[in-house]
Coordinates of N, CA and C and ligand atoms in Angstrom, one line a residue:
X235 N -135.3 -16.0 -10.3 CA -133.2 -16.1 -11.2 C -133.2 -17.0 -11.7
X236 N -132.8 -17.1 -13.3 CA -132.9 -18.0 -13.8 C -131.8 -18.9 -13.1
X237 N -131.0 -20.3 -13.3 CA -129.9 -21.5 -13.7 C -129.2 -21.8 -14.5
X238 N -128.1 -21.4 -13.6 CA -126.6 -22.3 -15.2 C -127.7 -23.0 -16.6
X239 N -128.4 -24.6 -15.7 CA -128.4 -25.0 -17.1 C -129.9 -24.2 -17.8
X240 N -130.5 -23.3 -17.1 CA -131.4 -22.4 -18.6 C -130.6 -22.3 -19.2
X241 N -129.5 -21.1 -18.2 CA -128.1 -20.7 -19.1 C -128.0 -21.5 -20.9
X242 N -127.6 -22.4 -20.3 CA -127.2 -23.7 -20.9 C -128.8 -23.9 -21.9
X243 N -129.5 -24.2 -21.4 CA -130.6 -25.1 -22.5 C -130.4 -23.8 -23.7
X244 N -130.7 -21.7 -23.4 CA -131.1 -21.6 -24.4 C -130.1 -21.7 -24.7
X245 N -127.9 -21.1 -25.0 CA -127.0 -22.2 -25.2 C -128.4 -22.4 -26.6
X246 N -128.4 -23.4 -25.8 CA -128.5 -24.6 -27.8 C -129.6 -24.2 -28.0
X247 N -130.6 -23.8 -27.6 CA -132.0 -23.7 -28.6 C -131.3 -22.5 -29.9
X248 N -130.5 -21.4 -28.6 CA -129.9 -20.8 -30.5 C -129.4 -21.2 -31.0
X249 N -128.7 -22.3 -31.1 CA -127.2 -23.6 -31.7 C -128.1 -23.9 -32.6
X250 N -129.4 -24.6 -32.6 CA -129.4 -26.4 -32.4 C -130.6 -25.4 -33.6
X251 N -130.7 -24.9 -34.8 CA -132.3 -24.0 -34.9 C -133.1 -25.5 -35.9
X252 N -133.7 -26.2 -35.3 CA -135.2 -26.6 -35.9 C -135.3 -25.8 -36.6
X253 N -136.2 -26.4 -38.3 CA -136.4 -25.3 -39.1 C -137.6 -25.0 -38.5
X254 N -138.3 -24.2 -38.2 CA -139.5 -24.2 -37.3 C -140.5 -23.6 -38.4
X255 N -141.3 -22.9 -38.0 CA -142.6 -22.9 -38.7 C -143.9 -21.7 -39.0
X256 N -142.8 -21.2 -38.2 CA -143.7 -19.3 -38.4 C -142.2 -18.4 -39.2
X257 N -142.7 -17.5 -39.3 CA -141.7 -15.9 -40.1 C -141.5 -15.2 -39.8
X258 N -139.8 -14.3 -39.5 CA -140.1 -13.6 -39.0 C -139.5 -12.3 -40.4
X259 N -140.7 -11.4 -40.1 CA -140.3 -10.1 -41.1 C -140.3 -9.0 -39.9
X260 N -138.9 -8.2 -40.9 CA -138.0 -7.2 -40.0 C -138.6 -6.1 -40.9
X261 N -138.8 -4.8 -39.8 CA -138.9 -3.3 -41.1 C -138.0 -2.5 -40.5
X262 N -137.5 -2.1 -41.5 CA -136.4 -1.7 -41.1 C -135.6 -0.7 -41.9
X263 N -134.8 0.7 -41.8 CA -135.3 2.2 -42.2 C -134.2 3.3 -41.3
X264 N -134.5 4.2 -41.9 CA -133.9 5.6 -41.1 C -135.2 5.8 -40.2
X265 N -134.9 7.2 -39.4 CA -136.5 8.0 -39.2 C -137.6 7.8 -39.7
X266 N -139.4 8.5 -39.8 CA -139.6 8.5 -40.3 C -140.5 7.9 -42.3
X267 N -140.0 6.7 -41.2 CA -140.5 6.1 -42.9 C -141.2 5.7 -43.4
X268 N -141.8 4.9 -42.5 CA -143.2 4.7 -42.0 C -143.3 3.0 -41.6
X269 N -142.4 2.8 -39.9 CA -142.1 1.5 -39.6 C -143.2 1.2 -39.4
X270 N -143.6 2.0 -38.6 CA -145.1 1.5 -37.2 C -146.0 0.9 -37.6
X271 N -146.7 2.5 -38.8 CA -147.8 2.3 -40.1 C -147.6 1.2 -40.7
X272 N -146.6 1.4 -41.2 CA -146.7 0.0 -42.8 C -146.9 -1.7 -41.3
X273 N -145.8 -1.8 -40.5 CA -146.4 -3.1 -40.2 C -147.4 -3.0 -39.6
X274 N -147.5 -2.4 -39.7 CA -149.1 -2.6 -38.1 C -150.4 -2.7 -39.4
X275 N -150.5 -1.7 -40.4 CA -151.4 -2.8 -41.8 C -151.0 -4.1 -41.7
X276 N -149.5 -3.7 -42.6 CA -149.0 -5.9 -42.9 C -149.5 -6.7 -41.9
X277 N -149.8 -6.4 -40.0 CA -150.1 -6.7 -39.2 C -152.6 -7.6 -39.5
X278 N -152.7 -5.9 -39.7 CA -154.3 -6.5 -39.9 C -154.0 -7.3 -41.1
X279 N -153.3 -7.1 -42.1 CA -154.2 -7.5 -43.3 C -153.5 -9.4 -43.6
X280 N -152.1 -9.5 -42.7 CA -152.0 -10.9 -42.6 C -153.1 -11.8 -41.4
X281 N -153.6 -10.9 -40.4 CA -154.5 -12.0 -40.6 C -156.1 -11.9 -40.5
X282 N -156.2 -10.9 -41.6 CA -157.6 -12.1 -42.9 C -157.6 -12.6 -43.0
X283 N -155.9 -13.0 -43.8 CA -155.4 -14.1 -44.3 C -155.7 -15.2 -44.0
X284 N -156.0 -15.6 -42.6 CA -156.1 -16.3 -41.5 C -154.0 -17.1 -41.1
X285 N -153.4 -15.7 -40.8 CA -152.7 -15.4 -40.2 C -151.4 -15.2 -38.8
X286 N -151.1 -16.1 -37.7 CA -150.7 -16.5 -36.5 C -150.4 -15.1 -36.9
X287 N -150.2 -13.6 -35.5 CA -149.0 -12.2 -35.7 C -148.6 -11.7 -34.7
X288 N -147.9 -11.9 -34.1 CA -147.3 -10.9 -33.4 C -146.4 -9.6 -34.0
X289 N -147.0 -8.6 -33.6 CA -146.7 -7.6 -33.7 C -146.1 -6.5 -32.5
X290 N -144.2 -6.2 -32.7 CA -143.7 -5.9 -32.1 C -142.6 -5.2 -32.2
X291 N -141.4 -4.6 -31.3 CA -140.6 -3.7 -31.5 C -139.3 -4.1 -30.8
X292 N -138.1 -3.2 -31.7 CA -137.1 -2.9 -31.2 C -136.2 -1.4 -30.9
X293 N -135.4 -1.3 -30.0 CA -135.2 -2.0 -29.4 C -137.0 -2.7 -28.1
X294 N -136.9 -3.3 -27.8 CA -138.2 -3.6 -26.4 C -139.2 -5.1 -26.5
X295 N -139.7 -4.7 -26.3 CA -140.4 -6.5 -26.3 C -141.1 -6.9 -25.2
X296 N -140.2 -7.3 -24.4 CA -140.2 -7.4 -23.5 C -140.2 -7.0 -22.3
X297 N -140.4 -6.9 -20.5 CA -140.6 -5.7 -20.0 C -138.9 -5.8 -19.9
X298 N -138.1 -6.7 -20.0 CA -137.2 -6.0 -20.0 C -135.8 -4.6 -21.1
X299 N -136.8 -5.9 -22.3 CA -136.1 -4.9 -23.1 C -136.4 -3.8 -23.6
X300 N -138.3 -2.3 -23.1 CA -138.9 -2.4 -22.8 C -137.9 -0.9 -22.1
X301 N -137.2 -1.8 -20.4 CA -136.8 -1.2 -19.6 C -135.3 -0.4 -19.6
X302 N -134.9 -1.7 -20.9 CA -133.4 -0.8 -22.2 C -133.5 -0.1 -22.6
X303 N -134.9 0.1 -23.9 CA -134.8 0.8 -24.7 C -135.1 2.9 -24.0
X304 N -136.4 2.4 -22.4 CA -136.0 3.8 -21.7 C -135.0 4.6 -21.8
X305 N -134.0 3.0 -21.5 CA -132.8 4.0 -21.0 C -131.8 4.6 -21.9
X306 N -131.8 3.7 -22.9 CA -131.3 4.1 -24.0 C -131.7 5.4 -24.9
X307 N -133.0 5.6 -24.9 CA -133.4 7.0 -26.1 C -133.2 7.7 -25.0
X308 N -132.8 7.9 -24.4 CA -133.2 9.4 -23.0 C -132.0 9.6 -23.6
X309 N -131.0 9.4 -23.7 CA -129.2 9.1 -23.4 C -128.7 9.2 -22.8
X310 N -128.8 8.4 -22.0 CA -128.4 8.0 -20.2 C -126.9 7.5 -20.2
X311 N -126.9 6.6 -21.4 CA -125.9 5.4 -21.6 C -125.2 6.0 -22.9
X312 N -125.2 7.2 -22.9 CA -124.8 8.3 -24.4 C -123.1 8.6 -23.7
X313 N -122.8 7.6 -22.4 CA -121.4 7.8 -21.8 C -121.2 7.1 -21.2
X314 N -121.5 5.4 -22.2 CA -120.8 4.2 -22.4 C -119.8 4.6 -23.3
X315 N -120.7 5.0 -24.8 CA -119.8 5.1 -26.0 C -120.6 3.9 -26.3
X316 N -120.3 4.5 -28.0 CA -121.4 3.7 -28.8 C -121.0 2.0 -28.7
X317 N -119.9 1.9 -28.3 CA -119.8 0.2 -28.1 C -120.9 -0.2 -26.6
X318 N -120.6 0.9 -26.1 CA -121.4 0.4 -25.2 C -122.7 0.2 -25.5
X319 N -123.3 1.0 -26.0 CA -125.3 0.8 -26.4 C -125.0 -0.1 -27.3
X320 N -124.6 0.0 -28.0 CA -124.4 -1.4 -28.6 C -124.8 -2.9 -28.2
X321 N -123.5 -2.7 -27.0 CA -124.2 -3.6 -26.5 C -125.4 -4.3 -25.1
X322 N -125.6 -2.8 -25.1 CA -127.7 -2.7 -24.6 C -128.6 -3.0 -25.4
X323 N -128.3 -2.9 -26.7 CA -129.5 -3.0 -27.7 C -129.1 -4.5 -27.7
X324 N -128.4 -5.3 -27.7 CA -127.6 -6.6 -28.3 C -128.3 -7.6 -26.8
X325 N -128.3 -6.5 -25.3 CA -128.6 -7.3 -24.4 C -129.7 -7.1 -24.3
X326 N -130.8 -6.3 -24.1 CA -131.5 -5.8 -25.0 C -133.4 -6.8 -26.4
X327 N -132.1 -7.4 -27.1 CA -132.2 -8.7 -28.3 C -131.9 -9.6 -28.1
X328 N -131.3 -10.1 -27.0 CA -131.3 -11.8 -27.0 C -133.0 -12.0 -25.8
X329 N -133.1 -10.4 -25.5 CA -134.0 -11.3 -24.2 C -135.4 -11.7 -25.2
X330 N -135.4 -10.0 -26.4 CA -136.4 -10.5 -26.8 C -136.1 -11.6 -27.4
X331 N -135.1 -12.4 -28.3 CA -135.1 -13.1 -28.9 C -136.1 -14.2 -27.9
X332 N -135.2 -14.8 -26.9 CA -136.1 -15.6 -26.1 C -136.7 -16.0 -25.3
X333 N -137.5 -14.4 -25.6 CA -138.4 -15.2 -24.2 C -140.5 -15.0 -25.4
X334 N -139.7 -13.8 -26.8 CA -141.2 -13.5 -27.7 C -140.6 -14.0 -28.5
X335 N -139.8 -13.7 -29.4 CA -139.9 -14.3 -30.9 C -139.7 -15.9 -31.7
X336 N -138.3 -16.1 -30.2 CA -138.5 -17.8 -30.5 C -139.8 -18.6 -30.3
X337 N -139.8 -18.2 -29.4 CA -141.6 -19.2 -28.3 C -142.5 -19.0 -30.1
X338 N -142.9 -17.5 -30.5 CA -143.6 -17.2 -31.4 C -143.0 -17.7 -32.4
X339 N -142.2 -18.5 -33.1 CA -142.2 -18.5 -34.4 C -142.1 -19.8 -34.0
X340 N -141.8 -20.5 -33.5 CA -142.1 -22.2 -32.7 C -143.1 -22.8 -32.9
X341 N -144.0 -21.9 -32.5 CA -145.3 -22.2 -32.2 C -146.4 -21.5 -33.5
X342 N -144.7 -21.3 -34.7 CA -146.2 -21.4 -36.2 C -146.5 -19.2 -36.9
X343 N -146.6 -19.1 -35.6 CA -146.8 -17.8 -35.3 C -145.9 -16.9 -36.7
X344 N -146.6 -15.9 -37.1 CA -145.9 -15.1 -37.9 C -145.2 -13.9 -37.1
X345 N -143.9 -13.9 -37.0 CA -143.7 -12.9 -36.1 C -143.3 -10.9 -36.7
X346 N -143.5 -10.0 -37.1 CA -143.1 -8.8 -37.3 C -142.5 -7.6 -36.7
X347 N -141.6 -7.1 -36.4 CA -140.7 -6.3 -36.1 C -140.0 -5.5 -37.0
X348 N -140.4 -4.5 -35.1 CA -140.5 -2.7 -35.8 C -139.1 -2.6 -35.5
X349 N -137.9 -3.2 -36.4 CA -137.0 -2.5 -35.9 C -135.4 -4.2 -35.6
X350 N -134.5 -4.4 -35.7 CA -133.8 -5.7 -35.8 C -132.6 -5.7 -35.7
X351 N -131.4 -6.0 -35.7 CA -130.7 -6.4 -36.3 C -130.0 -5.6 -37.4
X352 N -130.5 -5.3 -38.7 CA -130.0 -4.3 -39.1 C -130.2 -2.8 -38.3
X353 N -130.9 -2.8 -38.3 CA -130.4 -0.6 -36.7 C -129.6 -0.9 -36.2
X354 N -128.7 -2.5 -36.2 CA -127.6 -1.7 -34.8 C -126.3 -1.6 -36.4
X355 N -126.5 -2.7 -36.8 CA -125.1 -2.4 -38.2 C -125.5 -0.8 -39.3
X356 N -126.3 -0.3 -38.6 CA -126.7 1.3 -39.4 C -126.5 1.8 -38.2
X357 N -126.9 2.1 -37.4 CA -126.7 3.3 -36.4 C -125.5 2.7 -35.5
X358 N -125.2 2.2 -34.6 CA -124.1 2.2 -34.2 C -122.5 1.4 -34.9
X359 N -123.1 1.0 -36.5 CA -122.0 0.8 -37.5 C -122.1 2.6 -38.1
X360 N -122.5 3.4 -38.2 CA -122.2 4.9 -38.9 C -121.6 5.4 -37.5
X361 N -122.1 4.6 -35.8 CA -121.2 5.3 -35.3 C -120.2 5.2 -34.5
X362 N -119.8 4.2 -36.1 CA -118.1 3.4 -35.6 C -118.0 2.7 -34.9
X363 N -118.5 1.8 -34.4 CA -118.5 0.0 -33.6 C -117.5 -0.6 -34.8
X364 N -117.2 -1.1 -34.3 CA -116.2 -2.4 -35.8 C -117.1 -3.6 -36.4
X365 N -117.7 -3.6 -37.2 CA -118.3 -4.5 -38.2 C -118.1 -6.3 -37.0
X366 N -117.2 -6.3 -36.9 CA -116.7 -7.2 -36.2 C -117.0 -7.3 -34.4
X367 N -117.3 -6.3 -33.8 CA -117.9 -6.2 -33.0 C -119.8 -6.8 -33.2
X368 N -120.0 -5.7 -33.9 CA -121.8 -5.9 -34.1 C -121.4 -7.4 -34.7
X369 N -121.4 -8.2 -35.6 CA -121.6 -9.9 -36.3 C -121.3 -10.0 -34.9
X370 N -120.4 -9.8 -33.7 CA -120.0 -10.9 -32.4 C -121.5 -10.3 -31.4
X371 N -121.3 -9.3 -31.9 CA -123.0 -9.1 -31.3 C -124.4 -9.5 -31.0
X372 N -124.4 -9.7 -32.2 CA -125.3 -10.3 -33.7 C -126.0 -11.6 -32.9
X373 N -124.6 -12.6 -33.6 CA -125.2 -13.9 -32.6 C -125.2 -14.4 -31.1
X374 N -125.0 -13.4 -30.5 CA -125.0 -14.1 -29.2 C -126.1 -13.5 -28.8
X375 N -126.9 -12.7 -29.4 CA -128.0 -12.1 -29.5 C -129.1 -13.2 -30.3
X376 N -129.2 -13.1 -31.3 CA -130.2 -14.2 -31.7 C -130.0 -15.9 -32.0
X377 N -128.1 -16.8 -32.1 CA -128.6 -16.8 -33.3 C -128.8 -17.3 -34.2
X378 N -129.9 -19.0 -34.2 CA -129.7 -18.1 -35.7 C -131.4 -18.1 -35.9
X379 N -131.6 -18.0 -34.8 CA -133.0 -16.6 -35.5 C -132.8 -15.6 -36.1
X380 N -132.7 -16.1 -37.6 CA -132.3 -14.7 -38.9 C -134.0 -14.2 -39.1
X381 N -134.3 -13.1 -39.8 CA -135.6 -12.6 -41.1 C -135.3 -13.5 -42.2
X382 N -136.9 -13.4 -42.7 CA -137.1 -14.6 -43.1 C -137.5 -13.5 -44.4
X383 N -137.2 -12.1 -44.1 CA -137.4 -11.2 -45.2 C -137.9 -9.9 -44.4
X384 N -136.5 -8.8 -45.4 CA -136.9 -7.7 -43.7 C -136.7 -6.5 -45.8
X385 N -138.5 -5.4 -45.3 CA -138.3 -4.4 -45.3 C -137.7 -3.6 -45.4
X386 N -136.7 -2.7 -46.3 CA -136.3 -1.6 -45.7 C -137.1 -1.0 -46.2
X387 N -137.8 0.4 -45.6 CA -137.9 1.8 -46.3 C -137.1 3.1 -46.5
X388 N -137.4 2.9 -47.4 CA -136.2 4.4 -48.0 C -136.7 5.4 -48.4
X389 N -136.3 6.7 -48.0 CA -136.3 7.6 -48.2 C -135.4 8.4 -47.7
X390 N -135.0 10.3 -48.3 CA -134.5 10.5 -48.6 C -134.5 11.6 -46.8
X391 N -133.2 11.4 -46.0 CA -133.3 11.9 -44.8 C -133.9 13.6 -44.2
X392 N -134.2 13.8 -45.1 CA -135.4 15.3 -44.7 C -136.0 15.2 -45.0
X393 N -136.7 14.3 -45.5 CA -138.2 13.6 -45.4 C -138.5 13.3 -44.5
X394 N -137.4 12.2 -44.3 CA -137.9 10.9 -42.4 C -137.6 12.3 -42.1
X395 N -136.8 13.0 -41.4 CA -136.9 13.7 -40.7 C -137.9 15.1 -40.1
X396 N -138.3 15.4 -40.9 CA -139.3 16.1 -41.0 C -140.4 15.3 -40.3
X397 N -140.7 14.3 -41.0 CA -141.3 13.0 -40.5 C -142.3 12.9 -39.4
X398 N -141.0 13.0 -39.1 CA -140.8 11.9 -38.0 C -140.6 13.4 -36.3
X399 N -140.9 14.4 -36.9 CA -140.7 15.4 -36.2 C -142.0 15.6 -36.3
X400 N -143.1 15.8 -36.8 CA -144.2 16.3 -37.2 C -145.2 15.5 -35.8
X401 N -144.6 14.4 -35.5 CA -145.7 13.1 -35.0 C -144.5 13.1 -33.4
X402 N -143.5 13.2 -33.5 CA -142.9 13.5 -32.4 C -143.0 14.7 -31.4
X403 N -143.3 14.9 -30.0 CA -142.8 16.1 -28.8 C -141.2 17.0 -28.8
X404 N -141.0 15.4 -29.2 CA -139.8 16.3 -29.1 C -138.2 14.8 -30.4
X405 N -136.9 15.6 -31.0 CA -135.7 13.7 -31.1 C -135.5 13.2 -29.7
X406 N -135.7 12.1 -30.4 CA -134.7 11.4 -28.5 C -133.3 11.4 -28.9
X407 N -132.4 9.8 -28.6 CA -131.0 9.8 -28.6 C -130.5 10.5 -30.1
X408 N -131.0 9.7 -31.0 CA -130.1 9.4 -32.5 C -130.3 10.3 -33.3
X409 N -132.8 10.5 -32.9 CA -132.9 11.5 -34.0 C -132.2 13.1 -34.5
X410 N -131.9 13.3 -32.9 CA -131.3 14.2 -32.7 C -130.0 14.3 -33.0
X411 N -129.1 13.5 -34.2 CA -127.9 13.4 -34.4 C -127.5 14.3 -35.9
X412 N -127.0 14.6 -36.2 CA -126.7 15.7 -37.1 C -127.0 14.9 -39.0
X413 N -127.0 14.9 -39.6 CA -127.7 15.1 -40.6 C -127.1 14.3 -41.8
X414 N -125.5 14.6 -41.8 CA -124.5 13.5 -42.3 C -124.2 11.7 -41.5
X415 N -124.2 11.5 -40.1 CA -124.7 11.1 -40.6 C -125.8 10.0 -40.4
X416 N -127.9 10.0 -40.6 CA -127.9 10.0 -40.5 C -128.5 9.5 -42.1
X417 N -127.0 10.5 -42.8 CA -127.2 9.9 -44.5 C -126.2 8.9 -44.7
X418 N -125.3 8.5 -43.5 CA -124.3 6.9 -43.2 C -125.3 6.4 -42.8
X419 N -126.0 6.3 -42.7 CA -127.6 5.1 -41.8 C -127.6 4.7 -42.9
X420 N -128.3 5.3 -43.8 CA -129.4 5.1 -44.7 C -128.2 4.4 -45.5
X421 N -126.9 4.2 -45.9 CA -126.4 4.1 -46.7 C -125.5 3.2 -46.6
X422 N -125.8 2.3 -44.9 CA -125.6 1.8 -44.3 C -126.8 0.3 -44.7
X423 N -128.0 1.2 -44.3 CA -128.8 0.7 -44.7 C -128.8 -0.7 -46.4
X424 N -128.8 1.1 -47.4 CA -128.8 -0.1 -48.6 C -128.4 -1.2 -49.0
X425 N -126.4 -1.2 -48.4 CA -125.6 -1.9 -48.9 C -125.6 -3.0 -48.0
X426 N -126.9 -3.0 -47.1 CA -126.5 -4.3 -46.4 C -127.6 -4.9 -47.6
X427 N -128.7 -4.0 -48.6 CA -130.5 -5.0 -49.1 C -129.6 -5.2 -50.6
X428 N -127.8 -4.3 -50.2 CA -127.2 -5.1 -51.6 C -126.5 -6.3 -51.4
X429 N -125.9 -6.3 -50.5 CA -124.5 -7.9 -49.5 C -125.8 -8.5 -49.9
X430 N -127.5 -8.5 -48.5 CA -128.4 -10.1 -49.0 C -130.3 -9.9 -49.2
X431 N -130.0 -9.7 -51.1 CA -130.9 -9.4 -51.5 C -132.0 -10.3 -51.4
X432 N -131.5 -11.6 -50.8 CA -132.2 -12.8 -50.6 C -133.5 -12.9 -49.7
X433 N -133.2 -12.1 -48.5 CA -133.3 -11.6 -47.0 C -134.0 -9.6 -47.3
X434 N -133.8 -9.2 -48.4 CA -134.2 -7.7 -47.6 C -135.5 -6.9 -48.8
X435 N -135.7 -6.5 -49.1 CA -136.9 -5.6 -49.6 C -136.5 -4.6 -49.9
X436 N -135.9 -2.4 -50.6 CA -135.5 -1.8 -50.9 C -137.3 -1.9 -50.6
X437 N -138.0 -0.8 -50.2 CA -139.6 0.2 -50.7 C -139.3 1.2 -50.8
X438 N -139.7 1.9 -52.3 CA -139.5 4.3 -52.0 C -140.7 4.2 -50.9
X439 N -139.9 4.6 -49.3 CA -141.6 5.4 -49.0 C -141.8 6.7 -49.1
X440 N -141.2 7.6 -49.8 CA -141.1 8.1 -50.2 C -142.6 9.0 -51.0
X441 N -143.2 8.0 -50.7 CA -144.4 7.2 -52.0 C -145.3 7.9 -51.0
X442 N -146.7 8.2 -51.4 CA -148.1 8.3 -50.2 C -148.1 6.9 -49.7
X443 N -148.6 6.6 -48.4 CA -148.8 5.4 -48.0 C -149.5 4.4 -48.3
X444 N -150.6 4.5 -49.0 CA -150.9 3.7 -50.2 C -151.0 2.8 -50.8
X445 N -149.1 3.3 -51.0 CA -148.8 2.7 -53.0 C -147.3 1.7 -51.4
X446 N -147.3 2.5 -50.8 CA -146.2 2.4 -50.0 C -146.7 0.8 -49.2
X447 N -147.8 1.0 -48.7 CA -148.5 -0.3 -48.6 C -148.5 -1.7 -49.5
X448 N -148.8 -1.1 -50.4 CA -149.2 -2.4 -51.6 C -147.4 -3.1 -52.3
X449 N -146.9 -2.0 -52.2 CA -144.9 -2.8 -52.7 C -144.6 -3.4 -51.3
X450 N -145.3 -3.2 -50.2 CA -144.8 -4.2 -49.2 C -145.9 -5.2 -49.1
X451 N -147.3 -5.4 -49.6 CA -148.2 -6.4 -49.8 C -147.5 -7.5 -50.7
X452 N -147.0 -7.1 -51.7 CA -146.5 -8.0 -53.2 C -145.4 -8.5 -52.9
X453 N -144.2 -8.0 -52.0 CA -142.8 -8.7 -51.5 C -143.1 -9.7 -50.6
X454 N -144.0 -9.0 -50.0 CA -144.1 -10.7 -48.8 C -145.6 -11.7 -49.7
X455 N -145.8 -11.2 -50.2 CA -147.0 -12.3 -51.2 C -146.1 -13.4 -52.1
X456 N -144.5 -12.0 -52.4 CA -144.6 -13.0 -53.2 C -142.8 -13.6 -52.8
X457 N -142.5 -13.3 -52.7 CA -141.5 -13.8 -51.2 C -141.9 -15.0 -49.9
X458 N -143.1 -15.8 -49.5 CA -143.0 -16.1 -48.1 C -144.7 -16.9 -48.7
X459 N -145.1 -16.0 -50.2 CA -146.7 -17.2 -50.3 C -147.5 -17.5 -50.0
X460 N -148.0 -16.7 -49.7 CA -149.5 -15.1 -48.6 C -150.1 -15.3 -49.8
X461 N -151.5 -16.4 -50.0 CA -152.4 -15.6 -50.5 C -153.5 -14.7 -49.9
X462 N -153.2 -13.9 -50.3 CA -153.9 -11.9 -50.0 C -156.1 -12.7 -50.4
X463 N -157.0 -11.9 -48.7 CA -157.8 -12.7 -49.4 C -158.5 -11.2 -49.3
X464 N -157.8 -10.2 -49.5 CA -159.0 -9.2 -49.9 C -157.3 -8.3 -50.9
X465 N -158.0 -7.3 -51.4 CA -156.7 -6.3 -52.2 C -157.2 -4.8 -51.8
X466 N -157.3 -4.7 -50.8 CA -157.7 -2.7 -50.1 C -156.3 -2.1 -49.6
X467 N -155.1 -2.6 -49.9 CA -154.3 -1.5 -49.6 C -153.5 -1.7 -48.4
Ligands
Z5A680 N1 -131.4 1.5 -32.6 C1 -130.6 1.3 -32.4 O1 -129.4 2.8 -33.0 N2 -129.9 -0.2 -32.1 C2 -130.9 -0.5 -33.1 O2 -130.1 -1.8 -32.9 C3 -131.9 -0.8 -32.4 C4 -133.0 1.0 -32.7 C5 -132.8 -1.7 -32.6 C6 -135.6 3.8 -32.3 O3 -137.1 4.9 -32.2 C7 -134.2 3.9 -31.6 O4 -133.3 3.4 -31.4 C8 -134.4 4.6 -33.5 C9 -133.0 3.6 -33.9 C10 -132.3 3.0 -31.7 N3 -133.7 5.8 -33.7 N4 -134.0 6.9 -34.1 N5 -134.8 8.0 -33.4 P1 -137.8 4.2 -32.6 O5 -138.2 3.1 -32.2 O6 -139.2 5.4 -30.8 O7 -137.7 5.5 -33.1 P2 -138.5 4.8 -35.1 O8 -137.3 3.2 -35.6 O9 -136.9 5.4 -35.0 O10 -139.1 5.3 -36.1 P3 -139.7 5.9 -36.6 O11 -139.0 6.4 -37.5 O12 -139.7 7.9 -36.4 O13 -140.5 6.8 -37.3 P4 -141.6 5.4 -38.2 O14 -141.8 4.1 -37.8 O15 -140.7 4.6 -39.7 O16 -142.3 6.0 -38.8 P5 -144.2 5.9 -38.3 O17 -144.5 6.9 -36.6 O18 -145.3 5.5 -38.8 O19 -144.5 7.3 -39.9 C11 -144.3 8.8 -39.0 C12 -144.4 9.8 -39.5 O20 -145.7 10.0 -40.9 C13 -146.6 9.5 -39.0 O21 -146.8 10.8 -38.0 C14 -147.3 8.7 -40.3 O22 -148.4 9.1 -39.6 C15 -145.8 9.6 -41.4 N6 -146.0 8.8 -42.3 C16 -145.8 7.6 -42.5 N7 -146.2 6.8 -43.7 C17 -146.4 8.2 -44.5 C18 -146.4 8.2 -46.3 N8 -145.8 7.7 -46.7 N9 -145.9 9.0 -46.3 C19 -146.4 10.7 -45.9 N10 -146.5 10.1 -44.4 C20 -146.2 9.6 -43.4

């Protein structure tokens, strides 16, 4: 069990961020955009370029956060309401950042994360959670550990849902929502990209996989100054 002193140390670590040597790249967007596929491709490419890479996901990435993932995606937390689910996503994220992401960045690793804070803004935001609550939860969960680059994989909702359906046995808690909610989430992701262009790059994910991979590599190489070792898409 962690002590009060451990908690205070973690709070201090969140508040006072030294310039960290690693990089945090997040993949965001609606269902079926290819986040997992493209994250793994980028991880391989970066490894070939000599970068130490950690691939992870949200909700999840640590045993506690994976347990929260199972609970929330099963729909078991639905009766808590959208605010309650937002709190659970934030709790999972705090553990993920404290135990995996921040230590990796401090070592100088590059962390590639499948969904992060923008998913709470889009999914819980579209479900009606007040933006002030979302921002407060974000501060508590991540402190100063913010993405260096966010790739938003954008595509029409219908294409994304049909891709996700072809991959899954059944829709989870969020995939099963009406198309209108999916459209609102897409609009929020695009609004985030407009508001934070220095952090976000929107990639047209309706294109073939290799074209999407090439667009992502171009964004990473340009914005984070990685030199490609090979250029095989
Ligand atoms: N959630 C939330 O509400 N709040 C939060 O704060 C967070 C999350 C962090 C996590 O689900 C759920 O939690 C998520 C939001 C919510 N909602 N849902 N559902 P998840 O992690 O289990 O699933 P996901 O993130 O939604 O994954 P996905 O959208 O289903 O898939 P994807 O990772 O974007 O795509 P993929 O698995 O790489 O590809 C899907 C299929 O499409 C697969 O068969 C691929 O081979 C195919 N594919 C990929 N790219 C292409 C291209 N370019 N062309 C054709 N086919 C392709």
